Coordinates of N, CA and C in Angstrom, one line a residue:
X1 N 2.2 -14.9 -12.0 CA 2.0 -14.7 -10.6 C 0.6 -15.3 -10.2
X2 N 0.4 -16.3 -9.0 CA -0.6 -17.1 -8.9 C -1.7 -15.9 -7.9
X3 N -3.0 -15.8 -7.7 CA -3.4 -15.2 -6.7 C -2.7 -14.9 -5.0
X4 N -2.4 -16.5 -4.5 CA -1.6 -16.2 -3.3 C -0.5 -14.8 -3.3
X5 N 0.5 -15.4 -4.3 CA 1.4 -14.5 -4.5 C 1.4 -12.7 -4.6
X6 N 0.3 -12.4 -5.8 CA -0.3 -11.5 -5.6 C -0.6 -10.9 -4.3
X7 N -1.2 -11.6 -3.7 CA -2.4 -11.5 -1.7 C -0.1 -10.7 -1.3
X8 N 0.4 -11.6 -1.3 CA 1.0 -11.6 -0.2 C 2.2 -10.3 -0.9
X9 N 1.8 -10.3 -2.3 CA 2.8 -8.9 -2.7 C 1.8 -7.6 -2.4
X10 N 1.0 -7.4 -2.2 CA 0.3 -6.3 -2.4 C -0.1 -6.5 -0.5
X11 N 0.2 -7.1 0.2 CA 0.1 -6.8 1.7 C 1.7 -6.1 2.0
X12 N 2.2 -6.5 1.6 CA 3.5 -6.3 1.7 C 3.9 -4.8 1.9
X13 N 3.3 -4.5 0.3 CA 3.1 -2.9 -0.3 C 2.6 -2.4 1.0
X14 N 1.1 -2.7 1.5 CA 0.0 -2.2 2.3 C 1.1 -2.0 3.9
X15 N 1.9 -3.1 4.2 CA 2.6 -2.3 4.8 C 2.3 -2.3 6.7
X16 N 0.8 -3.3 7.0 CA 0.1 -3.0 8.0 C 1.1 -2.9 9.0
X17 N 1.5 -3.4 9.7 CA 2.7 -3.4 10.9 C 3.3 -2.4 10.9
X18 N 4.1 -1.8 9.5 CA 5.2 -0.7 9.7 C 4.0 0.7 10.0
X19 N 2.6 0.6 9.1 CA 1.9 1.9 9.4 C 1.1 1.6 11.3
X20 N 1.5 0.7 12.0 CA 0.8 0.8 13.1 C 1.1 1.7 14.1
X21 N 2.5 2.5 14.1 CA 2.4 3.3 14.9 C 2.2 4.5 14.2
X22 N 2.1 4.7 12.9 CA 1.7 6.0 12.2 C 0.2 6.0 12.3
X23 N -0.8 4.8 12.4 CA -2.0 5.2 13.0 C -2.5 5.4 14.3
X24 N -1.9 4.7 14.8 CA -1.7 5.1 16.4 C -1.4 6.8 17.1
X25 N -0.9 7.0 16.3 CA -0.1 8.5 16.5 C -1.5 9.1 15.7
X26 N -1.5 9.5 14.7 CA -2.7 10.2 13.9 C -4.2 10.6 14.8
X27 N -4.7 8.7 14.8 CA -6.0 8.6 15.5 C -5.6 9.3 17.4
X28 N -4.6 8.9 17.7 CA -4.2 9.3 19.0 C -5.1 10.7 19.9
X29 N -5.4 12.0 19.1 CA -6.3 12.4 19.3 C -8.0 12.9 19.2
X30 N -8.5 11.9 18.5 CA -9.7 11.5 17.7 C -10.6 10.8 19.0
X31 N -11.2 11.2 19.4 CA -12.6 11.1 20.5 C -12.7 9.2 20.5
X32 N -12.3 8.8 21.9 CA -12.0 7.1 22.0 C -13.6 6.1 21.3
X33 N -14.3 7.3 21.5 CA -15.8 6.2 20.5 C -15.9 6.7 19.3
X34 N -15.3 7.5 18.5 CA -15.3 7.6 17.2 C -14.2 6.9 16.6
X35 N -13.0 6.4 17.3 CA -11.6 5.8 16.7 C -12.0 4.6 15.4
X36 N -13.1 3.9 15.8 CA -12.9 2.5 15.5 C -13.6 3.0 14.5
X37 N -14.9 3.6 14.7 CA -15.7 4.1 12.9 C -14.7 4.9 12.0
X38 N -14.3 5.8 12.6 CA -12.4 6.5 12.1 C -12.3 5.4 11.1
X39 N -11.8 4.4 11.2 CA -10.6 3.4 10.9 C -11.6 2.7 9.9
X40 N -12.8 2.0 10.5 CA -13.1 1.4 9.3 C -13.9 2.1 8.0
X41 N -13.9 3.6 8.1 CA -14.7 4.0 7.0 C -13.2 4.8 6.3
X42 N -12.0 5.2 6.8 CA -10.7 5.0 6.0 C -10.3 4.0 5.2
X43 N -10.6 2.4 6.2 CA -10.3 1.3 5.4 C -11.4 1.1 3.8
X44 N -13.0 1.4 4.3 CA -13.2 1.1 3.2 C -13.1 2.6 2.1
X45 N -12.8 3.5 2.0 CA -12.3 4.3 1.0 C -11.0 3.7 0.5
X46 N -10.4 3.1 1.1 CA -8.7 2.7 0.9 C -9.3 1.5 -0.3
X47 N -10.4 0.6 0.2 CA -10.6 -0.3 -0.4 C -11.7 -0.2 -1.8
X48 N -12.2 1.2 -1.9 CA -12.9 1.4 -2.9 C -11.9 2.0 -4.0
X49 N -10.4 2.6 -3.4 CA -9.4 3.2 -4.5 C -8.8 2.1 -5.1
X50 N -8.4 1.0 -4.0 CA -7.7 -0.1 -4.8 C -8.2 -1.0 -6.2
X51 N -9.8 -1.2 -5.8 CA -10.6 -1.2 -6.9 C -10.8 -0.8 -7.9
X52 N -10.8 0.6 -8.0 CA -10.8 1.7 -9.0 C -10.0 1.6 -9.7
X53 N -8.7 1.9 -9.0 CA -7.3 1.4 -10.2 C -7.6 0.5 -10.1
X54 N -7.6 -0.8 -10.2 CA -7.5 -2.2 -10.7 C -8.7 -2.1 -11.8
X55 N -9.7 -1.9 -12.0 CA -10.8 -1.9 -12.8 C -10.4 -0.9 -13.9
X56 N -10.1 0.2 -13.7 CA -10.1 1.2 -14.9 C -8.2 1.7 -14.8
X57 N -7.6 0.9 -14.9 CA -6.4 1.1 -14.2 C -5.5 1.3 -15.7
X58 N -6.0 0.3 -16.8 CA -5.7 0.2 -18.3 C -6.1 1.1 -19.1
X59 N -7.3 2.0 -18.6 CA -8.3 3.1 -18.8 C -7.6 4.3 -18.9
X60 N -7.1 4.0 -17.3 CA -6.5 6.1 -17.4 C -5.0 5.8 -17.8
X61 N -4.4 4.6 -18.0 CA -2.9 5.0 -18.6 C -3.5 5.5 -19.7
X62 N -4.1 5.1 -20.7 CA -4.4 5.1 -22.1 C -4.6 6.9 -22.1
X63 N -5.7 7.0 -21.1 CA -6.0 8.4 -21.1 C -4.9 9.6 -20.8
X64 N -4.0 9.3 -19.9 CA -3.3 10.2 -19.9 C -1.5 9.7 -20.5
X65 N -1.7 9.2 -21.6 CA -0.8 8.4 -22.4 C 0.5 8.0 -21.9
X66 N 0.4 7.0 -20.6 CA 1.3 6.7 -20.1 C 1.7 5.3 -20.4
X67 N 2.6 5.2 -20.5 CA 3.2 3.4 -20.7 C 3.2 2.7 -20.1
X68 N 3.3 1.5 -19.7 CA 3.3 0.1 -18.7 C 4.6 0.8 -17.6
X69 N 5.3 0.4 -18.6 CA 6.7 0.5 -18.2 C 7.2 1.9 -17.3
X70 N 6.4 3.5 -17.8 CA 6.4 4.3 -17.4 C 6.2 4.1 -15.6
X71 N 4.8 2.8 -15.5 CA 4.0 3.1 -14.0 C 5.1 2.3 -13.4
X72 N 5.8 1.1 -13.5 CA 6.6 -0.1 -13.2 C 7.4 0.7 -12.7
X73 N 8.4 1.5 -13.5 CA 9.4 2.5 -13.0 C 9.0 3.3 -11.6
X74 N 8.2 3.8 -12.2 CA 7.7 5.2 -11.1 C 7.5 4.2 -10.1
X75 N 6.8 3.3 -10.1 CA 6.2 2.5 -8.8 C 6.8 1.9 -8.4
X76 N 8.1 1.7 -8.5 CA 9.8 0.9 -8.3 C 10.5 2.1 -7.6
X77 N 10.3 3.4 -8.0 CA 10.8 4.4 -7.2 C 10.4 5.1 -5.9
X78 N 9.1 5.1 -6.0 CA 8.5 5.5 -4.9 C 8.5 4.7 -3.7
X79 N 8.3 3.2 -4.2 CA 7.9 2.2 -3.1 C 10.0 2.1 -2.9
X80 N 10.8 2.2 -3.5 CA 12.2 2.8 -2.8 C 12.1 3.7 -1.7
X81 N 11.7 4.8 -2.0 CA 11.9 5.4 -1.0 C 11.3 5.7 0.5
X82 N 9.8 5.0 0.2 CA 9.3 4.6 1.1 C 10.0 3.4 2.0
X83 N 10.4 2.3 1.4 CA 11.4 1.1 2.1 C 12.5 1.9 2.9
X84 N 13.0 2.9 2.0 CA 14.6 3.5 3.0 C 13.8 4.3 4.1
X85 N 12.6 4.8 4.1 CA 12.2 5.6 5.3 C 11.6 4.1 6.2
X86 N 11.4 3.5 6.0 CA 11.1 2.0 6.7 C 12.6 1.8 7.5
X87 N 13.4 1.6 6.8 CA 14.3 0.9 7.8 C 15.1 2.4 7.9
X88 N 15.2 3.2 7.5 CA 15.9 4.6 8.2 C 14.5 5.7 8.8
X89 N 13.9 5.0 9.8 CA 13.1 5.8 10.3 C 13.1 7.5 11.0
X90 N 12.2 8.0 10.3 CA 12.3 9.5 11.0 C 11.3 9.8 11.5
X91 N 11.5 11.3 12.2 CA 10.4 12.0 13.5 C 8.9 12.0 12.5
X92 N 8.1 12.1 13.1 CA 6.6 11.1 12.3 C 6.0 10.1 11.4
X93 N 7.0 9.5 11.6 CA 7.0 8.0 10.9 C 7.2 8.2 9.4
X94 N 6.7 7.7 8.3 CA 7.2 7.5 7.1 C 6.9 8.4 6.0
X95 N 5.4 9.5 6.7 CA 5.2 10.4 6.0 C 5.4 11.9 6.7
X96 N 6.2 11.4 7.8 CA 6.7 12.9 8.7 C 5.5 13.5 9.2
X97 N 4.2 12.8 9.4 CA 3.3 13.7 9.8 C 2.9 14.0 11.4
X98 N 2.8 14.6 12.0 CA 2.2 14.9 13.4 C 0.9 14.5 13.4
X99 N 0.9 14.7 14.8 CA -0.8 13.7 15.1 C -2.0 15.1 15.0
X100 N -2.8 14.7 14.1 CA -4.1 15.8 14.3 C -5.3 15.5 14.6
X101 N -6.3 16.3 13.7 CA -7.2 16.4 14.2 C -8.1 15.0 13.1
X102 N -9.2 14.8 13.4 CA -10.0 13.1 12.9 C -9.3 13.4 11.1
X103 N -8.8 12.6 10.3 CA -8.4 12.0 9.1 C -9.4 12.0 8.4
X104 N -9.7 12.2 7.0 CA -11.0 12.0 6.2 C -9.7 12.0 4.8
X105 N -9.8 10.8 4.6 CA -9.2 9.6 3.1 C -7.8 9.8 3.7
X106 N -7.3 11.3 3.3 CA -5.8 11.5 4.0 C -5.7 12.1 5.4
X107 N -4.5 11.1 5.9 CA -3.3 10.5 5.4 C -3.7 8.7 5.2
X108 N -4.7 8.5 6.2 CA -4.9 7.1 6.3 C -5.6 5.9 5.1
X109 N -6.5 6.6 4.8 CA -7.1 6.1 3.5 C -5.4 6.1 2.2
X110 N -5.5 7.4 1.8 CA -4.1 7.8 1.1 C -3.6 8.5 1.8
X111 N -1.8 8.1 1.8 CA -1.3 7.3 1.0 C -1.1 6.1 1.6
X112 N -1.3 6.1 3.4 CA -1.2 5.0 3.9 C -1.5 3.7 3.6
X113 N -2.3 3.3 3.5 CA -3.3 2.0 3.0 C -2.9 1.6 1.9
X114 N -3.6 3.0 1.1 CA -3.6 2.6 -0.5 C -2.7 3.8 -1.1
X115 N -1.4 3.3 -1.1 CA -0.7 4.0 -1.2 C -0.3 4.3 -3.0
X116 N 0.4 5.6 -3.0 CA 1.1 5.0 -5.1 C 1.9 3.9 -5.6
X117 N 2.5 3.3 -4.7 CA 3.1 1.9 -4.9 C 2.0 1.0 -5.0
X118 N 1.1 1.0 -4.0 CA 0.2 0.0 -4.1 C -0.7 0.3 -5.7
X119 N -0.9 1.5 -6.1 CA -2.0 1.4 -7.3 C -0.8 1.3 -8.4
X120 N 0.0 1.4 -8.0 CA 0.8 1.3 -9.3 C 0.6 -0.3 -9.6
X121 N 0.9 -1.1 -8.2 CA 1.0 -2.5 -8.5 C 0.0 -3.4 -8.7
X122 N -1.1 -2.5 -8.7 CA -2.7 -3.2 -9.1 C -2.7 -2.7 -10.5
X123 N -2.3 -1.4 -11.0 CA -2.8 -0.6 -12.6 C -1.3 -2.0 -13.5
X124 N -0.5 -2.8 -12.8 CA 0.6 -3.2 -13.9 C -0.5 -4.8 -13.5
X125 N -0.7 -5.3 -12.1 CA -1.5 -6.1 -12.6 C -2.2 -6.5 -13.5
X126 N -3.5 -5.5 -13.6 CA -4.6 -5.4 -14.6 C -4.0 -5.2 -16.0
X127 N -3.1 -4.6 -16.3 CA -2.0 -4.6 -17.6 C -1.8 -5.4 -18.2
X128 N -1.1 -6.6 -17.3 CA -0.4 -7.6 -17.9 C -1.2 -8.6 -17.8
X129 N -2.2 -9.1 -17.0 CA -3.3 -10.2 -17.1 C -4.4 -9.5 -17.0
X130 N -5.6 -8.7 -18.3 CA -7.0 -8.3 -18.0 C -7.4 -9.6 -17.7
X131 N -7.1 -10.7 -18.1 CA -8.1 -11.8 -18.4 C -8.4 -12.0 -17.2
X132 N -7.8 -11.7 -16.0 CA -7.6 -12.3 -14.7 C -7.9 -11.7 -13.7
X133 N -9.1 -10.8 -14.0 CA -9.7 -9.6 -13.1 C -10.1 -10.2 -11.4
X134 N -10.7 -11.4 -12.0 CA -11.1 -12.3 -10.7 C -10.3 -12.6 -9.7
X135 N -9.1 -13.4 -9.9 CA -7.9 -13.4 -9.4 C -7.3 -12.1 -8.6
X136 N -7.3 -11.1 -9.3 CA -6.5 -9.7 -8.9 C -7.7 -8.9 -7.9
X137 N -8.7 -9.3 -8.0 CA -10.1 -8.9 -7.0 C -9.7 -9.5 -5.8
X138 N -9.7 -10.6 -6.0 CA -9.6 -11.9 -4.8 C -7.9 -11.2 -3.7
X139 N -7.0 -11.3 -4.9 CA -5.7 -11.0 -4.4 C -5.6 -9.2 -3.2
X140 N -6.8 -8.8 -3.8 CA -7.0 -7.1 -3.5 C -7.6 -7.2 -2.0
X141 N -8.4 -8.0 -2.1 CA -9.5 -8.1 -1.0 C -8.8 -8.7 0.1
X142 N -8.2 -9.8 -0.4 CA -7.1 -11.0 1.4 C -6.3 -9.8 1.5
X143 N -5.2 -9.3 0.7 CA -4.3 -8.3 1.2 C -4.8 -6.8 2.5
X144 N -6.0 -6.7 1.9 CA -6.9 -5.4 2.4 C -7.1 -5.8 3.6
X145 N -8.3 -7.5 3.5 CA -8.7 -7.7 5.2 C -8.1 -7.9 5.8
X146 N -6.2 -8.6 5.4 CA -5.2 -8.9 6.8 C -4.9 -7.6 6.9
X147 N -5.1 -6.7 6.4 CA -4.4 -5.3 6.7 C -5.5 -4.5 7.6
X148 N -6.5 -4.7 7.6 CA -7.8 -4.4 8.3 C -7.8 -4.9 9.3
X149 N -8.0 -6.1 9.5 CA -7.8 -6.8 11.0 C -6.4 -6.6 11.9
X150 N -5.2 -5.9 11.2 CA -4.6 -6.0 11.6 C -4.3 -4.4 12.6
X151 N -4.7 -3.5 11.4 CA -5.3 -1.8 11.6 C -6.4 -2.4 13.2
X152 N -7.4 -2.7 13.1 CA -8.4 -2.9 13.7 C -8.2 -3.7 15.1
X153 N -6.8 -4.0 15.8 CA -6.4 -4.7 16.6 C -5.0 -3.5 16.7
X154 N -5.2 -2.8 16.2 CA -3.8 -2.2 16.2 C -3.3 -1.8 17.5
X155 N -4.4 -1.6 18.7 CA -3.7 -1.4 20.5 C -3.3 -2.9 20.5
X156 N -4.0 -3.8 20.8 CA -3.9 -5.4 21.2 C -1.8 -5.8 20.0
X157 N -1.8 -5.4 18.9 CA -0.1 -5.4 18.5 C 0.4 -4.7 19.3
X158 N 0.3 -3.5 19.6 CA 0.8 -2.4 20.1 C 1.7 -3.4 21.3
X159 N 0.7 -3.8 22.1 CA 0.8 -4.1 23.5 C 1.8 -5.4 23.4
X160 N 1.0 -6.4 22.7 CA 1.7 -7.5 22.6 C 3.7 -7.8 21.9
X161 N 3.4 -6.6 21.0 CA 4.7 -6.5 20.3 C 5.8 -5.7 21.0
X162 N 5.2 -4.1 21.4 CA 6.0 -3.8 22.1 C 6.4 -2.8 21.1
X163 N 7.0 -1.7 21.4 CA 7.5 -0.5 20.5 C 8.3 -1.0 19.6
X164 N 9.7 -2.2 20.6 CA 11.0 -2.3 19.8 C 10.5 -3.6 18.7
X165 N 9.5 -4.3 19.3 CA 9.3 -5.4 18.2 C 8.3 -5.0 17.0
X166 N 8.1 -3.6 17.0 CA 7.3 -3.3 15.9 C 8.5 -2.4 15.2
X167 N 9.2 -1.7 15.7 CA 10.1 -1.1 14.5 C 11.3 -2.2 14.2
X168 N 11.1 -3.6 14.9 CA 12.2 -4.5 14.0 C 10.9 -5.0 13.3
X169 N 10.0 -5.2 13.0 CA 9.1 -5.7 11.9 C 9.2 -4.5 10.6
X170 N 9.1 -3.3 11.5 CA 9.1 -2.3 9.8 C 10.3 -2.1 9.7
X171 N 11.5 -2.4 10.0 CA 12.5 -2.8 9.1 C 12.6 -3.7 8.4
X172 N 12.2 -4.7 9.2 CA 12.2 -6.0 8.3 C 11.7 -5.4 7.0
X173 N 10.2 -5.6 7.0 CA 9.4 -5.3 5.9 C 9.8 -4.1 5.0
X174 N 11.0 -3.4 5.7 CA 11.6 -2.1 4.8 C 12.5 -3.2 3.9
X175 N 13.2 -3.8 4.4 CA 14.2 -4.8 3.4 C 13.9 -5.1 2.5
X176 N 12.5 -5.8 2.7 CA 12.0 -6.8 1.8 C 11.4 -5.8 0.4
X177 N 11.1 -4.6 0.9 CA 10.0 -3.9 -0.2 C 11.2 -2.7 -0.6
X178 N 12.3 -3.2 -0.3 CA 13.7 -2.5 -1.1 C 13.6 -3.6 -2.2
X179 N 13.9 -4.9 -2.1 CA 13.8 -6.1 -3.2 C 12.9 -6.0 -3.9
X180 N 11.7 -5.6 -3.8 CA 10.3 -5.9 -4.2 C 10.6 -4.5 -5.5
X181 N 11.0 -3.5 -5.0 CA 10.8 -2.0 -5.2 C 12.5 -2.1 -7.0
X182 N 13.1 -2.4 -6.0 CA 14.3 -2.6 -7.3 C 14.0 -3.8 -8.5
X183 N 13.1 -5.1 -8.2 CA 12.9 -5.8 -9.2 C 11.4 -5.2 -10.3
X184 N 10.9 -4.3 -9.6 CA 9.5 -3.4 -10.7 C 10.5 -2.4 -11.4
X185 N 11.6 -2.0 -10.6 CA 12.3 -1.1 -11.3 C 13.4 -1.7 -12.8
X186 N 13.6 -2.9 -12.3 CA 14.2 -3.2 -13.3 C 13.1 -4.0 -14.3
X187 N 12.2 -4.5 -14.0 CA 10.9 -5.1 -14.8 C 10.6 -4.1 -15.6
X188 N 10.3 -2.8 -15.1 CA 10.0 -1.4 -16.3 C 11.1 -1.3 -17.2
X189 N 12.4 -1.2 -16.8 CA 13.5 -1.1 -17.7 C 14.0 -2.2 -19.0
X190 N 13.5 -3.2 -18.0 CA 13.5 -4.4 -19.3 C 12.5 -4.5 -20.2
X191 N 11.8 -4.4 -20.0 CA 10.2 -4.3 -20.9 C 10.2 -2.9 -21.9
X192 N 11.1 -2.0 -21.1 CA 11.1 -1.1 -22.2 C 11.9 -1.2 -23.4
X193 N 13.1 -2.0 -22.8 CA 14.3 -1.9 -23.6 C 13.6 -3.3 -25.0
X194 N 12.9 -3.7 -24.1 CA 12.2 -5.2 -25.4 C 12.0 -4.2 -26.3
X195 N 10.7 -3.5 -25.9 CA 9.9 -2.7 -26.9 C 11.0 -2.0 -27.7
X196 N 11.4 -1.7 -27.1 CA 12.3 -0.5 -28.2 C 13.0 -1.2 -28.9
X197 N 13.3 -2.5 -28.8 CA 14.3 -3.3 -29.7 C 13.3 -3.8 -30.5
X198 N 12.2 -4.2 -29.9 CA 11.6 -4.4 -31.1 C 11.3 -3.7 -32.1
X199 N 10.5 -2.4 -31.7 CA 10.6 -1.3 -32.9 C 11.4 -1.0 -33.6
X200 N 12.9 -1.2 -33.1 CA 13.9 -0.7 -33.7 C 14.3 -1.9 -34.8

């Protein structure tokens, strides 16, 4: 997987369009001059977690003795079920939540942003290429700022797209991270079944 590729799998995950009206709704009652500092001191916690796993991501499998293949799975299932709440939308968007009071990391930071699909897909990055921390930095960072600029304009979509042209986008993008979500699932399954035949 080349950097681009990476950028454009891990936006995908991030999700910015389908979460526009789950931020919208959230920040909805949050004082109109605090919204925007709101948003970008979420984005950068979102963007200090995705780092964290990716940097020590090989670190805490080891520490809490978990397998490659273990996270691939789990992170193939989660980011499933998140896709089917994408294109089978329910009453407060994908994490059911009502609008409150100002957000501090959650919901918007986590799981929104930087969701468990998303660190799953940065802890198998850093797994399978350490050598290529640079690359997976770079890939972390374009994913983050189209998803930032995108958060950060999020009335200006609103308006431009239109309610119905933003829940045919988070469909769309539900399809696509159904595909995304069943090929980690089967990538964990194969890699495990290697291993095991090799041992065996």
């Amino acid at each position: 997987m080349d950097t681009l590729t990476a950028a454009i799998t891990l936006l995908l995950i991030m999700n910015p369009l389908g979460n526009l009206p789950i931020f919208i709704s959230v920040l909805r009652h949050v004082d109109p001059k605090r919204r925007k500092k709101v948003l970008i001191r979420e984005l950068l916690f979102a963007l200090f977690f995705m780092l964290l796993f990716l940097y020590l991501g090989t670190s805490l499998l080891a520490w809490l003795g978990l397998r490659q293949e273990a996270v691939s799975i789990a992170g193939g299932i989660i980011l499933f079920i998140i896709a089917l709440r994408l294109i089978f939308p329910q009453p407060g968007g994908v994490l059911g939540l009502p609008a409150g009071d100002e957000p501090f990391i959650v919901p918007l930071a986590i799981p929104l942003i930087s969701g468990p699909s998303l660190l799953a897909a940065l802890l198998l990055l850093a797994n399978n290429s350490p050598d290529r921390m640079f690359d997976w930095t770079l890939a972390s960072v374009i994913a983050w700022a189209i998803s930032a600029t995108i958060l950060m304009f999020s009335s200006f979509f609103l308006r431009a797209l239109g309610q119905r042209g933003l829940n045919a986008i988070e469909r769309l993008m539900g399809m696509i991270l159904v595909m995304i979500a069943v090929q980690m699932f089967l990538d964990g399954i194969m890699a495990y079944m290697d291993k095991a035949g090799a041992v065996g």
